[in-house]
C-alpha cells in the first residue's frame, strides 16, 4: 500500500478571498506536499515500513537516526495533511464551547493563547511549525523545526501552522507576522481544532 496524497479539503482558489492565493496552494499542496509523498514512497518501497501506517512510520523513523531521510518526508506528509485541515475558507472568528473554556483555563484567555501561538510561529528560526497540543490533559503551545511534530514525541496535536517560507512567500513575501495574523483573522478552522480536542 503506497502512501497517498489526500485530497485538499477545498479548491485551490477557495482561500484567495482570505489571503492565500490559488498559486500558493498549487505549489504548496501540488508540488511540495506531493513531493514528500512521492519521496516517502520511494524511500520505503520494498521495506517493512511500506506496510505500516503513516503515523507508525513517523514514530519509528524519528527514533532511528539511520532513517532521518524517511522521517523528514513522513513527518512532512503528516504535518501537511494536518495543516490543510487547520485552515478553511472564511475561517477565523472565535472558538466556542468546551474548547474555548479549556483555552481560557490553560492560557488565561483565548487572546493569550493566540499571542503565545503567534509568538511561537514568529520565533521559530528557519523552517518549522507552530502547534497547539494536548499534553496529558493540559493544552500547550510548542514549535518544532523542519519536519518534527508532536506525534513524533507521542503528543496529541490540535492545530498547526506551517511557517516554512514556502507557506507564505507568494502571499506575504518575507512578512511572516502578517501571515500569522491573517491565519487567525481569516483562515483558522476552529471546528477542526474542537474535533481534535474532543478526540484527545
Ligand atoms: Mn509546507
Short mmCIF file of C-alpha atoms and ligand atoms in Angstrom, two decimals:
data_model
loop_
_atom_site.label_atom_id
_atom_site.label_comp_id
_atom_site.label_asym_id
_atom_site.label_seq_id
_atom_site.Cartn_x
_atom_site.Cartn_y
_atom_site.Cartn_z
CA UNK A 1 0.00 0.00 0.00
CA UNK A 2 1.59 3.21 -1.11
CA UNK A 3 1.26 6.36 0.95
CA UNK A 4 -1.22 8.75 -0.60
CA UNK A 5 -1.68 12.48 -1.09
CA UNK A 6 -5.12 13.11 0.45
CA UNK A 7 -7.40 15.48 -1.47
CA UNK A 8 -7.33 19.12 -0.35
CA UNK A 9 -10.47 19.84 1.72
CA UNK A 10 -11.24 22.85 -0.57
CA UNK A 11 -10.50 24.11 -4.11
CA UNK A 12 -7.16 25.74 -4.95
CA UNK A 13 -8.89 29.12 -5.28
CA UNK A 14 -11.14 28.80 -2.22
CA UNK A 15 -8.77 30.63 0.14
CA UNK A 16 -7.99 33.54 -2.24
CA UNK A 17 -10.51 35.92 -0.63
CA UNK A 18 -8.92 35.04 2.72
CA UNK A 19 -5.31 35.88 1.97
CA UNK A 20 -3.97 32.66 0.41
CA UNK A 21 -3.57 32.61 -3.36
CA UNK A 22 -4.52 29.66 -5.53
CA UNK A 23 -0.92 29.76 -6.73
CA UNK A 24 0.25 29.17 -3.15
CA UNK A 25 -1.88 26.02 -2.94
CA UNK A 26 -0.86 24.86 -6.42
CA UNK A 27 2.77 24.92 -5.29
CA UNK A 28 2.44 24.12 -1.61
CA UNK A 29 -0.02 21.23 -1.97
CA UNK A 30 0.52 20.25 -5.60
CA UNK A 31 4.33 20.33 -5.57
CA UNK A 32 5.80 20.46 -2.04
CA UNK A 33 3.29 18.17 -0.31
CA UNK A 34 3.12 15.81 -3.31
CA UNK A 35 6.93 15.58 -3.42
CA UNK A 36 7.04 14.50 0.24
CA UNK A 37 4.52 11.73 -0.55
CA UNK A 38 6.46 10.62 -3.65
CA UNK A 39 9.79 10.64 -1.77
CA UNK A 40 8.30 8.69 1.14
CA UNK A 41 7.04 6.03 -1.26
CA UNK A 42 10.46 5.78 -2.95
CA UNK A 43 12.34 5.58 0.35
CA UNK A 44 10.05 2.93 1.90
CA UNK A 45 9.45 0.82 -1.21
CA UNK A 46 10.22 -2.87 -0.55
CA UNK A 47 10.98 -2.20 3.13
CA UNK A 48 8.97 -3.24 6.19
CA UNK A 49 7.85 0.38 6.60
CA UNK A 50 5.85 0.25 3.35
CA UNK A 51 3.08 -1.66 5.12
CA UNK A 52 2.95 0.50 8.26
CA UNK A 53 0.57 3.39 8.81
CA UNK A 54 1.91 6.90 8.23
CA UNK A 55 1.67 7.51 11.99
CA UNK A 56 3.78 4.40 12.70
CA UNK A 57 6.38 5.42 10.12
CA UNK A 58 6.68 8.89 11.72
CA UNK A 59 7.23 7.40 15.18
CA UNK A 60 9.58 4.58 14.10
CA UNK A 61 11.76 6.72 11.82
CA UNK A 62 12.04 9.57 14.38
CA UNK A 63 13.69 7.20 16.88
CA UNK A 64 16.19 5.79 14.36
CA UNK A 65 18.93 8.18 13.17
CA UNK A 66 19.60 5.92 10.16
CA UNK A 67 16.05 6.69 8.96
CA UNK A 68 16.32 10.50 9.13
CA UNK A 69 15.53 10.88 5.43
CA UNK A 70 12.40 8.80 5.81
CA UNK A 71 11.38 10.80 8.89
CA UNK A 72 11.79 14.10 7.06
CA UNK A 73 9.35 13.01 4.36
CA UNK A 74 6.92 11.06 6.57
CA UNK A 75 6.80 13.94 9.06
CA UNK A 76 6.17 16.47 6.31
CA UNK A 77 3.38 14.33 4.81
CA UNK A 78 1.65 14.04 8.18
CA UNK A 79 2.19 17.73 9.00
CA UNK A 80 0.69 18.93 5.72
CA UNK A 81 -2.26 16.51 5.96
CA UNK A 82 -2.96 18.11 9.34
CA UNK A 83 -2.24 21.67 8.19
CA UNK A 84 -4.78 21.75 5.35
CA UNK A 85 -7.49 20.74 7.82
CA UNK A 86 -6.39 23.52 10.18
CA UNK A 87 -7.48 26.05 7.52
CA UNK A 88 -10.82 26.75 5.86
CA UNK A 89 -12.43 29.37 3.65
CA UNK A 90 -13.97 32.14 5.79
CA UNK A 91 -12.23 30.80 8.88
CA UNK A 92 -11.17 32.89 11.84
CA UNK A 93 -13.61 34.07 14.48
CA UNK A 94 -13.58 32.60 17.96
CA UNK A 95 -13.65 29.10 19.43
CA UNK A 96 -16.72 28.06 21.41
CA UNK A 97 -17.92 25.51 23.95
CA UNK A 98 -15.53 23.27 25.85
CA UNK A 99 -12.53 24.18 23.68
CA UNK A 100 -12.99 27.89 24.49
CA UNK A 101 -13.30 27.13 28.22
CA UNK A 102 -10.19 24.95 28.13
CA UNK A 103 -8.14 27.61 26.29
CA UNK A 104 -9.25 30.17 28.90
CA UNK A 105 -8.32 27.80 31.71
CA UNK A 106 -4.89 26.82 30.38
CA UNK A 107 -3.76 30.12 28.80
CA UNK A 108 -5.73 32.74 30.77
CA UNK A 109 -7.80 33.78 27.75
CA UNK A 110 -8.27 32.95 24.06
CA UNK A 111 -6.33 36.12 23.22
CA UNK A 112 -3.44 34.98 25.42
CA UNK A 113 -3.43 31.65 23.56
CA UNK A 114 -3.33 33.47 20.20
CA UNK A 115 -0.47 35.64 21.48
CA UNK A 116 1.54 32.63 22.64
CA UNK A 117 0.90 30.67 19.43
CA UNK A 118 1.73 33.71 17.26
CA UNK A 119 4.93 34.25 19.18
CA UNK A 120 5.97 30.60 18.71
CA UNK A 121 5.19 30.82 14.98
CA UNK A 122 7.11 34.08 14.58
CA UNK A 123 10.18 32.98 16.53
CA UNK A 124 10.67 29.50 15.05
CA UNK A 125 14.07 30.19 13.47
CA UNK A 126 14.19 28.97 9.88
CA UNK A 127 11.76 26.28 8.74
CA UNK A 128 9.25 24.65 11.04
CA UNK A 129 5.82 24.57 12.60
CA UNK A 130 3.79 26.05 15.47
CA UNK A 131 1.37 23.74 17.29
CA UNK A 132 -1.36 23.64 19.87
CA UNK A 133 -1.09 20.29 21.64
CA UNK A 134 -2.90 18.39 24.37
CA UNK A 135 -0.12 17.29 26.69
CA UNK A 136 -1.70 14.82 29.11
CA UNK A 137 -4.78 16.98 29.65
CA UNK A 138 -3.11 20.39 29.53
CA UNK A 139 -3.17 22.49 26.35
CA UNK A 140 0.25 23.85 25.41
CA UNK A 141 1.87 25.74 22.54
CA UNK A 142 5.08 24.35 21.06
CA UNK A 143 7.19 24.95 17.96
CA UNK A 144 9.17 22.35 16.04
CA UNK A 145 11.95 22.61 13.44
CA UNK A 146 11.78 21.20 9.89
CA UNK A 147 9.59 18.05 9.80
CA UNK A 148 9.42 17.44 13.53
CA UNK A 149 5.92 17.21 15.06
CA UNK A 150 4.06 16.38 18.31
CA UNK A 151 3.26 12.86 17.04
CA UNK A 152 6.99 12.03 16.95
CA UNK A 153 7.10 12.92 20.66
CA UNK A 154 3.94 10.94 21.46
CA UNK A 155 1.86 14.11 21.93
CA UNK A 156 -1.59 14.90 20.56
CA UNK A 157 -1.78 17.79 18.05
CA UNK A 158 -4.88 20.01 17.92
CA UNK A 159 -3.78 22.75 15.48
CA UNK A 160 -0.78 23.65 13.36
CA UNK A 161 0.62 26.48 11.27
CA UNK A 162 3.31 25.89 8.66
CA UNK A 163 5.99 28.59 8.95
CA UNK A 164 8.34 27.34 6.24
CA UNK A 165 8.89 30.23 3.81
CA UNK A 166 7.11 28.28 1.04
CA UNK A 167 3.90 28.58 3.13
CA UNK A 168 3.72 32.38 2.88
CA UNK A 169 6.22 33.81 0.42
CA UNK A 170 3.84 34.18 -2.54
CA UNK A 171 1.21 35.88 -0.37
CA UNK A 172 3.20 37.85 2.21
CA UNK A 173 6.80 37.76 0.93
CA UNK A 174 9.06 37.94 3.98
CA UNK A 175 6.35 39.20 6.37
CA UNK A 176 5.77 36.09 8.48
CA UNK A 177 3.92 38.05 11.23
CA UNK A 178 1.34 39.28 8.66
CA UNK A 179 0.81 35.66 7.54
CA UNK A 180 0.27 34.61 11.16
CA UNK A 181 -2.21 37.45 11.78
CA UNK A 182 -4.13 36.53 8.62
CA UNK A 183 -4.26 32.90 9.79
CA UNK A 184 -6.10 33.90 12.98
CA UNK A 185 -8.26 36.55 11.27
CA UNK A 186 -9.36 34.65 8.15
CA UNK A 187 -8.21 31.03 7.90
CA UNK A 188 -8.13 29.12 11.19
CA UNK A 189 -10.65 26.25 11.27
CA UNK A 190 -11.81 26.25 14.90
CA UNK A 191 -14.27 23.40 14.15
CA UNK A 192 -11.31 21.15 13.30
CA UNK A 193 -9.50 22.17 16.49
CA UNK A 194 -12.63 21.40 18.53
CA UNK A 195 -12.93 17.96 16.85
CA UNK A 196 -9.31 17.16 17.69
CA UNK A 197 -9.83 18.34 21.29
CA UNK A 198 -12.95 16.15 21.64
CA UNK A 199 -10.86 13.14 20.49
CA UNK A 200 -7.84 13.93 22.69
MN1 LIG B 1 4.81 23.33 3.88
#
